[in-house]
Coordinates of C-alpha atoms and ligand atoms in Angstrom, one line a residue:
X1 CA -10.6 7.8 12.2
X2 CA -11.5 7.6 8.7
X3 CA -11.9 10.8 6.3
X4 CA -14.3 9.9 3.8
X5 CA -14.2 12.8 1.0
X6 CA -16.3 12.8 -2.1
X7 CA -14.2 14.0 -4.5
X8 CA -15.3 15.7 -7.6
X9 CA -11.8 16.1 -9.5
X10 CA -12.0 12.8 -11.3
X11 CA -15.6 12.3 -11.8
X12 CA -15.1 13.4 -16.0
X13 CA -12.0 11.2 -16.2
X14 CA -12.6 7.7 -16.9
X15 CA -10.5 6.5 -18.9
X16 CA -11.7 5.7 -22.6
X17 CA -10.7 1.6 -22.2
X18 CA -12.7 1.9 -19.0
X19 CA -15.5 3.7 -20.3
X20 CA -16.0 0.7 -23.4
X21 CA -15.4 -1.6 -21.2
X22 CA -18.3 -1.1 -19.1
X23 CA -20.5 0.4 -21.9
X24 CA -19.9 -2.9 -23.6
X25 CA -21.5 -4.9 -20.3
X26 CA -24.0 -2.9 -19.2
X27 CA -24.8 0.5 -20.8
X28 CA -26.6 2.1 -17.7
X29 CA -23.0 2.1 -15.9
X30 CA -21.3 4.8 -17.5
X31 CA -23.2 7.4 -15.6
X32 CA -20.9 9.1 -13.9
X33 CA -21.0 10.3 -9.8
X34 CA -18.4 11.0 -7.1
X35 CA -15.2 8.8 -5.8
X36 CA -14.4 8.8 -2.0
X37 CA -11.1 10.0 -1.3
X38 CA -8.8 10.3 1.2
X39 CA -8.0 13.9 2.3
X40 CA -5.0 14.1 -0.1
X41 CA -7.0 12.9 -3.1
X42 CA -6.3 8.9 -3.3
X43 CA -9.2 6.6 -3.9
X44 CA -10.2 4.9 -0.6
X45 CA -12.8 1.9 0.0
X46 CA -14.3 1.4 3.0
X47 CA -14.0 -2.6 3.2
X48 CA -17.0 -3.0 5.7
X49 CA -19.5 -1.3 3.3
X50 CA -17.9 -3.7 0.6
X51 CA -18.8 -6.6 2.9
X52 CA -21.9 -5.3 2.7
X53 CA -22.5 -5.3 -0.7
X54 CA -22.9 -1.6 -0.8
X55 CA -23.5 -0.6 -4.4
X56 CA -22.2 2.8 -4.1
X57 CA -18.8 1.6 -2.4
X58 CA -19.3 -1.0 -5.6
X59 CA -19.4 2.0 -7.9
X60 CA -16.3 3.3 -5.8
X61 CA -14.4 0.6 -6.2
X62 CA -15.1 0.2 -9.9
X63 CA -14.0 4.0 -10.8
X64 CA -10.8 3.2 -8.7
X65 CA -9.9 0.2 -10.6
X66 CA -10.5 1.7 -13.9
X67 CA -9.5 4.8 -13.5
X68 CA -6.8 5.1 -10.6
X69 CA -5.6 1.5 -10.9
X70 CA -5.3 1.4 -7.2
X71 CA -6.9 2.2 -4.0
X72 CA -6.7 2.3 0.1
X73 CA -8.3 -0.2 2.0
X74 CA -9.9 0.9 5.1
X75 CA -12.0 -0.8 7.6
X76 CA -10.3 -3.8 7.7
X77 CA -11.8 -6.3 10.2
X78 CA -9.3 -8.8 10.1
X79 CA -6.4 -6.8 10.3
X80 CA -6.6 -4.3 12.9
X81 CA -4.0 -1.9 13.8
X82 CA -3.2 -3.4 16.9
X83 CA -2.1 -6.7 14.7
X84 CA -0.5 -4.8 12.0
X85 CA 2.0 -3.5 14.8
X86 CA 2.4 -6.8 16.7
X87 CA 3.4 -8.2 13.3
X88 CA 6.0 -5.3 12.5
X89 CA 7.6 -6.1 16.1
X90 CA 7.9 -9.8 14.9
X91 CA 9.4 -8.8 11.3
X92 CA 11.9 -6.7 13.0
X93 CA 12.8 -9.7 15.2
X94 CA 13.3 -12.0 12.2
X95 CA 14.9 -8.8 10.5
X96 CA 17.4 -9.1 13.4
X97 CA 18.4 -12.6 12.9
X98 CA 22.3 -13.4 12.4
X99 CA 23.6 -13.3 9.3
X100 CA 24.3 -16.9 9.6
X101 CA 20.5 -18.1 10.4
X102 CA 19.6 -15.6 7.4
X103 CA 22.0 -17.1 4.9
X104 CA 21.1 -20.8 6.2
X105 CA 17.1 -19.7 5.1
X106 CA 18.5 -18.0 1.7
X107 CA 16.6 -17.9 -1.2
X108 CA 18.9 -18.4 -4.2
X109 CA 22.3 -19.9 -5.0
X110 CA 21.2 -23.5 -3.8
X111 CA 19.0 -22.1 -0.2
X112 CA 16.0 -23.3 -0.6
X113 CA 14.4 -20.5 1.9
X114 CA 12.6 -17.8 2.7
X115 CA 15.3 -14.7 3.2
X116 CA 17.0 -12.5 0.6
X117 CA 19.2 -9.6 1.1
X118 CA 22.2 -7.5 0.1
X119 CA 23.2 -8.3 4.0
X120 CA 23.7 -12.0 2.6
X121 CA 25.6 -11.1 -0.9
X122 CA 21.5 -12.4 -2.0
X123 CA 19.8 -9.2 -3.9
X124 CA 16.4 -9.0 -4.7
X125 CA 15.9 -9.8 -8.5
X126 CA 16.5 -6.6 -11.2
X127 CA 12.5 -6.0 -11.8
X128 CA 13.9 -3.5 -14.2
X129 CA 16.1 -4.1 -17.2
X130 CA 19.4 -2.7 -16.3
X131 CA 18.4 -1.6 -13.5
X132 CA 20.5 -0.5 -10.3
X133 CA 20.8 -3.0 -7.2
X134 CA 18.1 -3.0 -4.5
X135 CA 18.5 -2.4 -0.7
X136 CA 15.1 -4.2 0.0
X137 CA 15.6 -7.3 2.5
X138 CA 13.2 -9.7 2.6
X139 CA 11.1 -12.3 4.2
X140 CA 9.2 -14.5 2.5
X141 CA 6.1 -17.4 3.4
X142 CA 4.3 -19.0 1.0
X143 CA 1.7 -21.9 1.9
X144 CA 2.0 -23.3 -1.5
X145 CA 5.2 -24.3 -2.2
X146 CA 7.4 -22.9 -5.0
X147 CA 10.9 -21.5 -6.1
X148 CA 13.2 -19.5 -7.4
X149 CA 14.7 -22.1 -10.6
X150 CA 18.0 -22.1 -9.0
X151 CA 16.6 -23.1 -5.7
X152 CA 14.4 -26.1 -7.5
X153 CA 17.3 -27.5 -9.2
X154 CA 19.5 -27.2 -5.9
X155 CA 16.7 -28.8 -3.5
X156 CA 16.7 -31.3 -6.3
X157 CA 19.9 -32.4 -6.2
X158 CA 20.5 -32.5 -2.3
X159 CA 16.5 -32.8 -1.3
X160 CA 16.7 -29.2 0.6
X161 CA 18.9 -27.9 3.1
X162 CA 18.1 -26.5 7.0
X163 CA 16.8 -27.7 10.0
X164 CA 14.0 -25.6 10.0
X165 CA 10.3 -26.1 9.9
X166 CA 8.5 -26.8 7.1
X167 CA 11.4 -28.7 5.1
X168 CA 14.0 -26.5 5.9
X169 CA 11.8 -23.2 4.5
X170 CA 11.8 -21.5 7.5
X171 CA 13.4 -20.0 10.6
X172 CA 12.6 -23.0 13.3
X173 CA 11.2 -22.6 16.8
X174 CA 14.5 -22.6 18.3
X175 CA 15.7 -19.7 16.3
X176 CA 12.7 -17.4 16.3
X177 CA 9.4 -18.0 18.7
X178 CA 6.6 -18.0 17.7
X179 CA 8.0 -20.1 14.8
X180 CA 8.2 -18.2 11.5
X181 CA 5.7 -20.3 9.6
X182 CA 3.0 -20.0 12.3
X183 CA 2.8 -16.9 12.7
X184 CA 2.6 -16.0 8.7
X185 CA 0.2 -19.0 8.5
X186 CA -2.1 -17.1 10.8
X187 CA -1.7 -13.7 9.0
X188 CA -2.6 -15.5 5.7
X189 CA -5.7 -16.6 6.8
X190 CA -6.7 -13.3 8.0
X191 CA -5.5 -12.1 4.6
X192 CA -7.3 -15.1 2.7
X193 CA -10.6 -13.6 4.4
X194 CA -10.2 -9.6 3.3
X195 CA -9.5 -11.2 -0.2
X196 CA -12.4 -13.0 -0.5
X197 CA -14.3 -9.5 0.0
X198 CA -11.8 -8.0 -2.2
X199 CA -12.4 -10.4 -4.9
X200 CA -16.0 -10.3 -4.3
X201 CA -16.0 -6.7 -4.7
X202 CA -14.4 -6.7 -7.7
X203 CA -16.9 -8.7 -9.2
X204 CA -19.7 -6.8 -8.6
X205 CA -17.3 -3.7 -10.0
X206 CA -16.6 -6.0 -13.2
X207 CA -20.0 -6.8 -13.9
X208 CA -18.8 -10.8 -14.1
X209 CA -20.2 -13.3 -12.3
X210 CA -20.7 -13.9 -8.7
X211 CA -18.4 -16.9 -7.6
X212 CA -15.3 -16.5 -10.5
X213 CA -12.8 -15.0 -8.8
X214 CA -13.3 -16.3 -5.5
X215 CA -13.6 -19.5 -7.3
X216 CA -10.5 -19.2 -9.0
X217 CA -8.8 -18.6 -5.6
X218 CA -10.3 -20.8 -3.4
X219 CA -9.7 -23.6 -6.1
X220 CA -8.0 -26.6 -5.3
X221 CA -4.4 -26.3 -4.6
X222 CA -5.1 -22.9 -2.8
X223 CA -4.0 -19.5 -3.6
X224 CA -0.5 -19.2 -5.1
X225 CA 0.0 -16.3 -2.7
X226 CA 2.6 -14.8 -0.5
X227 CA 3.6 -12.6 2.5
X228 CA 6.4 -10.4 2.3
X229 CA 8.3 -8.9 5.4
X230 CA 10.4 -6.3 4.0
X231 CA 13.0 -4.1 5.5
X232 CA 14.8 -1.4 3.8
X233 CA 17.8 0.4 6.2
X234 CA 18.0 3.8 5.8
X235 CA 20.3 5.3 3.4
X236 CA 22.7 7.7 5.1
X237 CA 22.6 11.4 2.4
X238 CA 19.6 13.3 2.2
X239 CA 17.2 12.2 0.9
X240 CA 17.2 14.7 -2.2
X241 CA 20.2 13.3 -2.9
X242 CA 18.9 9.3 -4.3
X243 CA 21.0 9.4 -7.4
X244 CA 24.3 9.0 -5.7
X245 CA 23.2 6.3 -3.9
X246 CA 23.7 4.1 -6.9
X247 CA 20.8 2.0 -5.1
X248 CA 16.7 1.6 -5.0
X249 CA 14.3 0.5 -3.1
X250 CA 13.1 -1.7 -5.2
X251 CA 13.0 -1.5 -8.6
X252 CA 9.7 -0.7 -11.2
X253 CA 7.7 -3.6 -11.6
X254 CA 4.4 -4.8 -11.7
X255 CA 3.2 -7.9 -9.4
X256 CA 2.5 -10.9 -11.0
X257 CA -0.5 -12.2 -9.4
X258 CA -4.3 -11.0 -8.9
X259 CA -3.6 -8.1 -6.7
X260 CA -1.8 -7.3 -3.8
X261 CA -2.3 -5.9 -0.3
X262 CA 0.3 -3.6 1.0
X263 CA 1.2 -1.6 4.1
X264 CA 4.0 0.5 4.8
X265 CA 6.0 2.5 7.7
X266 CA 7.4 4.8 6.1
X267 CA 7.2 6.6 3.2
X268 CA 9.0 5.7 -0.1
X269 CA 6.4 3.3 -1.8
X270 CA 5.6 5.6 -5.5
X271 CA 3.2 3.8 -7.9
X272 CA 2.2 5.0 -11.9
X273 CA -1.4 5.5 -11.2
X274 CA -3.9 5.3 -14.8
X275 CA -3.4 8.3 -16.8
X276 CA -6.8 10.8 -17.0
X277 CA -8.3 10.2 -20.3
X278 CA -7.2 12.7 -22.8
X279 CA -3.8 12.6 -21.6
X280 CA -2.5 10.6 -23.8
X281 CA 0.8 11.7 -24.7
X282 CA 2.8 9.6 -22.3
X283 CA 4.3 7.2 -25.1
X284 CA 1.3 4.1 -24.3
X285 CA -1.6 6.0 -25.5
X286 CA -2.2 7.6 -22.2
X287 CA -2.6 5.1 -20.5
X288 CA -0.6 5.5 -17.3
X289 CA -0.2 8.6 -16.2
X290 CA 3.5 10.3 -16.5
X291 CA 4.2 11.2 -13.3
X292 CA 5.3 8.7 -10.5
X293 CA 2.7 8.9 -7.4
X294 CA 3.8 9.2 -3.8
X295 CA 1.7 6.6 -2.1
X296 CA 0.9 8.2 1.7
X297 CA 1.3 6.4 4.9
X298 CA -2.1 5.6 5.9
X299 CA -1.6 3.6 9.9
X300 CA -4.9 1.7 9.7
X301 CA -5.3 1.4 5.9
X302 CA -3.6 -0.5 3.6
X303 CA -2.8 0.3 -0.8
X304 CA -4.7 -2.2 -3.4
X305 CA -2.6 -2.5 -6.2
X306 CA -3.7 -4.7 -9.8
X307 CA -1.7 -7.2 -10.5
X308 CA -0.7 -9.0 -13.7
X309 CA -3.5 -11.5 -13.8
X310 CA -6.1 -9.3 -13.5
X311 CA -5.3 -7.2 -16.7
X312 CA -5.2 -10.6 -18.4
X313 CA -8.0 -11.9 -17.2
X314 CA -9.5 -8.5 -18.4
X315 CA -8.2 -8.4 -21.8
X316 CA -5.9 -4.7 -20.8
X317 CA -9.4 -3.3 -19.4
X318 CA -7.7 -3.0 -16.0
X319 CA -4.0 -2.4 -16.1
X320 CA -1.8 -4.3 -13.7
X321 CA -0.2 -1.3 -11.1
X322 CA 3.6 -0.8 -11.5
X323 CA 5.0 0.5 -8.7
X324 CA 8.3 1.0 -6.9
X325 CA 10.3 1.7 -3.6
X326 CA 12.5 5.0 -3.7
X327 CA 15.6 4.7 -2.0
X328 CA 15.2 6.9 1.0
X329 CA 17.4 8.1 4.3
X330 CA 15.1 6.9 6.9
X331 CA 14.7 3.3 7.3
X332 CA 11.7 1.8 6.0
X333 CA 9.4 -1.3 6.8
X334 CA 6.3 -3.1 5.0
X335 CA 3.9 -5.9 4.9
X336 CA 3.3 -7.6 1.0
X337 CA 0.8 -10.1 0.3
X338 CA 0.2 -11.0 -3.0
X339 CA -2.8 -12.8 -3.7
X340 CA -2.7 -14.8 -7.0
X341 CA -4.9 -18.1 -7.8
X342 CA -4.6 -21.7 -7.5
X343 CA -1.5 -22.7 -9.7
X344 CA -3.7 -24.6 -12.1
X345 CA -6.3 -22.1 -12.4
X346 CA -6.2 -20.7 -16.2
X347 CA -5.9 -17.2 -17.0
X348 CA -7.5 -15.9 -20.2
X349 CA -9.6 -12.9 -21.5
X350 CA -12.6 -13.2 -20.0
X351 CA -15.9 -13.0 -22.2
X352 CA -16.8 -9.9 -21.4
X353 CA -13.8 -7.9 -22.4
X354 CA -13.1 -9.8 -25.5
X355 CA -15.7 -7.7 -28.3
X356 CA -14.9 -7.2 -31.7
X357 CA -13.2 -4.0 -31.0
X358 CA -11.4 -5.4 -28.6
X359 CA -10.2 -9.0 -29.4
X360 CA -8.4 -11.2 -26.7
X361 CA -4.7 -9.8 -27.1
X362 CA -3.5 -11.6 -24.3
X363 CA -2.8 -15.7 -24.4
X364 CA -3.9 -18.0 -21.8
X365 CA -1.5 -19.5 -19.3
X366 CA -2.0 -20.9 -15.6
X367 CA -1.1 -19.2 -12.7
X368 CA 2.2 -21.1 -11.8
X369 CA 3.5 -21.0 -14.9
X370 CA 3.3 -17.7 -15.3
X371 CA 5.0 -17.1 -11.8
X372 CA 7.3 -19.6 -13.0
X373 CA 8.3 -18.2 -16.5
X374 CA 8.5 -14.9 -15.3
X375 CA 10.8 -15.5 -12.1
X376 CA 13.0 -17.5 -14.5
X377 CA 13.2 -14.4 -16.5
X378 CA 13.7 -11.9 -13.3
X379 CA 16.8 -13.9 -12.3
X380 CA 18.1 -13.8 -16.4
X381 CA 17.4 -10.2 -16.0
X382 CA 14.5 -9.2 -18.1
X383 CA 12.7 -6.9 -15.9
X384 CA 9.1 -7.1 -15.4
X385 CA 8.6 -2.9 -16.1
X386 CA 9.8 -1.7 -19.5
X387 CA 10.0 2.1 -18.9
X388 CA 11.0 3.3 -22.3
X389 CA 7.4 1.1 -23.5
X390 CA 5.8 1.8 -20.7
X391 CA 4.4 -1.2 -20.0
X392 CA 4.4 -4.3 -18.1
X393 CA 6.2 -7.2 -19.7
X394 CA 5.5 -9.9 -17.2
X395 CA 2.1 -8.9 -17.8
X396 CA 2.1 -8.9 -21.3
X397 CA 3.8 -12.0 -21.9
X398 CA 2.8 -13.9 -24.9
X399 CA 2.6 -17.5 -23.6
X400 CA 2.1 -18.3 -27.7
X401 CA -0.8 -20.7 -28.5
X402 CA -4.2 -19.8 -30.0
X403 CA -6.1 -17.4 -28.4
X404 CA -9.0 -18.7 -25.8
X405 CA -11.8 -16.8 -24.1
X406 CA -12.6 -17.7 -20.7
X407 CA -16.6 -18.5 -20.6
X408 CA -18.3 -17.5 -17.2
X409 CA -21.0 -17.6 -15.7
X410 CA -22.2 -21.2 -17.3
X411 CA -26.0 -21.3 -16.4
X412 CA -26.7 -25.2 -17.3
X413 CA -27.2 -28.0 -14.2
X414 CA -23.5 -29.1 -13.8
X415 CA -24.6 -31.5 -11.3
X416 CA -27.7 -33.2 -13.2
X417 CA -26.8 -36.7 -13.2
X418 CA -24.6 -37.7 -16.2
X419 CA -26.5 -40.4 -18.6
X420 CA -23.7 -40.4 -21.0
X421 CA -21.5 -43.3 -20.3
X422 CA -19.6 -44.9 -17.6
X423 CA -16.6 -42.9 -17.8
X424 CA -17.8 -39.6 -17.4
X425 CA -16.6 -37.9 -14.5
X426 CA -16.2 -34.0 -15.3
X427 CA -18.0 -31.5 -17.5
X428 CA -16.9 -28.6 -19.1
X429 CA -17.9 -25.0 -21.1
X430 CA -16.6 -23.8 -23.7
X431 CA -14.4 -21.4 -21.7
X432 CA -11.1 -23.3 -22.8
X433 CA -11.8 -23.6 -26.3
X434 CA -10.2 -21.7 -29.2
X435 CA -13.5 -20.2 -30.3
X436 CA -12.6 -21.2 -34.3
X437 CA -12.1 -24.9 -32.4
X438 CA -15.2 -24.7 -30.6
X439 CA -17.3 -23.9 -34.0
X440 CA -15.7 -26.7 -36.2
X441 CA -16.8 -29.0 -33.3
X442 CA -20.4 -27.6 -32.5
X443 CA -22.5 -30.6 -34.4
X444 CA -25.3 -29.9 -36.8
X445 CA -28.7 -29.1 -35.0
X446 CA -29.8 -32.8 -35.6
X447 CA -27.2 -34.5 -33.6
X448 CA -27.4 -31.9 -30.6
X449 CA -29.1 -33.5 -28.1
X450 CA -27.4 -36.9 -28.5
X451 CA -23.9 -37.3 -28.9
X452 CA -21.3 -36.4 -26.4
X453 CA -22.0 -32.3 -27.0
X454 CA -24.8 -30.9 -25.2
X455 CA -25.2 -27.4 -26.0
X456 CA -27.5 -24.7 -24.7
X457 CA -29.4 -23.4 -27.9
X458 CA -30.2 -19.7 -27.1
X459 CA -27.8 -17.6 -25.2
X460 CA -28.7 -17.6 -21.5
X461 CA -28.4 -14.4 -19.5
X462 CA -26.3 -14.6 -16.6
X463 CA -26.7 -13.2 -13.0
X464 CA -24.3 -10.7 -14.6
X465 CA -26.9 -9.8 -17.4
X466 CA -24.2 -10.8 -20.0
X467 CA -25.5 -13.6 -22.6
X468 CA -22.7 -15.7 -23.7
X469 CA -22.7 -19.2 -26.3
X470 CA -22.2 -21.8 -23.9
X471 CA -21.4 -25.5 -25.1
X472 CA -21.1 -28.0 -22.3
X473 CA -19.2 -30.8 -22.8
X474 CA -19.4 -33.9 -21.0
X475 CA -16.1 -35.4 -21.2
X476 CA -14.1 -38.6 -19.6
X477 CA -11.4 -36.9 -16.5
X478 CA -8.7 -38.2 -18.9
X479 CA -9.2 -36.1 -21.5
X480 CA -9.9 -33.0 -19.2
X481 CA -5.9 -34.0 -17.6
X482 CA -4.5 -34.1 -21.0
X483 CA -6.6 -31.0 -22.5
X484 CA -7.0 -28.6 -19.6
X485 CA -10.7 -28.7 -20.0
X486 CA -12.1 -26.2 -17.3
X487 CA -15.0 -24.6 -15.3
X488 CA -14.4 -21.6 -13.4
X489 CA -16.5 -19.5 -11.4
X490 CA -20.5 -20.7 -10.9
X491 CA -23.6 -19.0 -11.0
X492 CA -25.0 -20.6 -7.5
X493 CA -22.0 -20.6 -5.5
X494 CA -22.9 -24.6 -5.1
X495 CA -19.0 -25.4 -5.4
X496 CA -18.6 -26.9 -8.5
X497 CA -16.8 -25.0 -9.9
X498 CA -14.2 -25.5 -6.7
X499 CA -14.2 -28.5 -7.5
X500 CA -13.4 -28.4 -11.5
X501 CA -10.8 -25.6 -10.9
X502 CA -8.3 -27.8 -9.8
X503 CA -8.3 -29.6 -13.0
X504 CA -6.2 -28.1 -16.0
X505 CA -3.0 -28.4 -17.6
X506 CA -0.2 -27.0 -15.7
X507 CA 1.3 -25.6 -19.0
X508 CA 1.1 -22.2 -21.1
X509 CA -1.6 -23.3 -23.6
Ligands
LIG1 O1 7.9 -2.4 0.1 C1 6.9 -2.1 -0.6 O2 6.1 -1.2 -0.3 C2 6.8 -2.7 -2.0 C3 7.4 -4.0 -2.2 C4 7.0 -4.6 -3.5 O3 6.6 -4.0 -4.4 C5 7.2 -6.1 -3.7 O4 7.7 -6.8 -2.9 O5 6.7 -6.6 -4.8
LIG2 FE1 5.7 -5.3 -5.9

């Protein structure tokens, strides 16, 4: 059953980056009312009044973003609890595998698969610094297809290894039935559909418009996502007594994608929740709190956590989640997904977070290479979590390059038909543009409405109510390939922008 509490404790507390974040969209926001909570005091969002468009579980999930920085997810139509148990029996099957079938479906050290483990000599990479070894074992699907380095370079050289399915990824039918990647296929569909309501909803809580983020993760290419099974075998002390282990869970980090889904047996997930505002002497200006949160085990619910790409894509307004698994006596299973965009979607400030008091201070980079660069940096041992800075490296990366603001909610006819010339095939905003770039460029009045650069004169308002200077660009599909020349997100869902997103350089810009 679900306990829907309004709770009153936070209502003062939004957190100052929250509160001019939202003052700065839409000034009638700030008001402050009550969260729903679970009994024990963690926000909760009930996913079918979401669906619904329910502004008050809108105004729920906004106050949980900015000021918890994480929430439970109930309600979940396609994930019932029925499911959610089926699929732990089937982890613990594939959990079960011989040592043999695991280390033929390794990850690392020229596998090309889906299993790490300390059962296989194959830990999980040090998410901290220095950190201690992990105990987490783990089973991986992804529908789009990428690797560790090590594995890349090693499928390279001997075009993969395994008789599996799916190029040697994944257990085969003979070794595990159903077959590994068909089951996981299915649950990331049902997943793909709960983050499309998830991403809507966060939308609506952003203030931006209507379309972006789905957009960005529907885009062509698909979502750069991925299940997790994870096992962790019990520990035998007490559990009091973690620092002889020598071991974790897993270690801090933050998760490098848009945000992920996550449901556990057992208890040992802890995650650094937003600090209250005022409290800012944790060492980053308050804002994480100082105390590491045990996250509850909730059967029928699952925990929302913010990713790395989110606090990019929101210029630090929203803080990705760090989080970690204690190491703990009892054993311990869970269910990841991390839901990221399409590899070639760029991520970038968006408008509305970049102000003059608040500049973009993060640089734009695509979605794969930033899983890319920052696995490469996990298996050299740089951590993701810096404890002592408390903050998250992976997601504060500087990718170098000018800083660029991504434009959004483009209001001209992308679809009128194009008068300009036989090669033109692809429009653009000015979303991608260094802004000083996209002022040299902007023509004198005169030449406006000839010329390759069509701009819209007056600021337009949005569905979002934000106005923004938008220059559209009609330019030939070579020159969006070589300069990453983008539209993401639409303002009447009529799939263009699907269609552009697929279409940007593959490289940090
Ligand atoms: O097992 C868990 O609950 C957390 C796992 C995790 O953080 C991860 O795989 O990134
Ligand atoms: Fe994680």
């Amino acid at each position: 059953m679900l306990h829907l509490h309004r709770a009153a404790s936070r209502t003062m507390m939004m957190h100052p980056l929250a509160a001019n974040a939202r003052r700065s969209l839409s000034p009638t926001t700030t008001k402050t009312t009550t969260t729903t909570t679970t009994p024990c005091g963690h926000p909760l969002i009930d996913v079918a009044k979401l669906r619904e468009g329910s502004d008050e579980t809108t105004s729920d999930l906004r106050r949980a973003l900015f000021d918890y920085g994480y929430f439970y997810a109930a309600n979940v139509a396609e994930l019932p609890a029925e499911y959610i148990r089926s699929l732990y029996d089937y982890s613990a099957a594939c959990h079960g595998l011989s040592p043999r079938i695991k280390n033929k479906y390794r990850q690392r050290d020229g596998g090309t698969g889906a299993y790490s483990g300390p059962d296989i000599g194959q830990p999980e990479l040090q998410y901290e610094a220095g950190g201690v070894d992990a105990r987490v074992r783990a089973w991986d699907y992804s529908r789009t297809r990428f690797s560790l380095a090590a594995a890349a370079a090693a499928r390279d050289d001997d075009g993969g290894t395994g008789d599996g399915d799916d190029d040697g990824r994944y257990p085969a039918s003979h070794e595990i039935h159903p077959p590994f990647a068909a089951v996981l296929d299915e649950c990331y569909g049902r997943q793909d559909a709960l983050a499309r309501v998830l991403l809507g909803g966060f939308e609506r809580a952003l203030d931006i418009p209507s379309g972006t983020l789905v957009g960005m993760f529907d885009a062509e290419g698909g979502d750069f996502g991925t299940i997790r099974l994870l096992h962790y075998p019990g520990d035998d002390v007490d559990d009091d007594d973690y620092d002889a282990i020598g071991t974790t869970g897993i270690g801090a980090h933050t998760d490098f994608e848009c945000f992920t889904l996550m449901h556990q047996t057992a208890p040992g997930l802890q995650i650094l929740p937003r600090a209250p505002p005022g409290d800012d002497d944790g060492g980053d200006g308050g804002h994480y709190s100082r105390e590491w949160t045990d996250m509850p085990v909730r059967d029928s619910e699952f925990v929302v956590i913010i990713g790395d790409m989110l606090e990019r894509l929101t210029n630090g307004a929203l803080l990705a989640t760090p989080h970690r698994v204690m190491p703990t006596a009892h054993p311990r299973d869970s269910i990841i997904r991390f839901n990221a965009f399409a590899p070639s979607t760029i991520i970038a400030p968006m408008r509305p977070f970049v102000t003059d008091e608040r500049p973009s201070s993060y640089s734009a980079v695509t979605m794969s290479t930033h899983m890319e660069v920052t696995m490469r940096n996990l298996e050299e041992g740089m951590g993701s979590w810096d404890e002592s800075r408390r903050i998250s490296t992976s997601a504060r990366r500087d990718y170098g390059g000018e800083r660029r603001v991504l434009e959004l909610g483009v209001t001209e006819d992308l679809r009128a038909p194009k008068k300009n010339g036989g090669g033109v095939v692809a429009q653009r905003c000015g979303g991608c543009i260094p802004e000083e770039e996209w002022r040299q460029r902007r023509p004198p009045p005169a030449q406006r409405r000839t010329g390759i650069v069509l701009p819209s004169t007056r600021p337009r308002l949005n569905r979002a109510g934000t106005v923004g200077p938008h220059v559209l660009e009609r330019t030939p599909m070579v020159d969006v390939l070589k300069g990453g020349g983008y539209v993401i997100g639409g303002n009447d869902g009529a799939g263009w922008g699907r269609r552009m997103a697929g279409v940007g350089s593959n490289e940090a810009m």
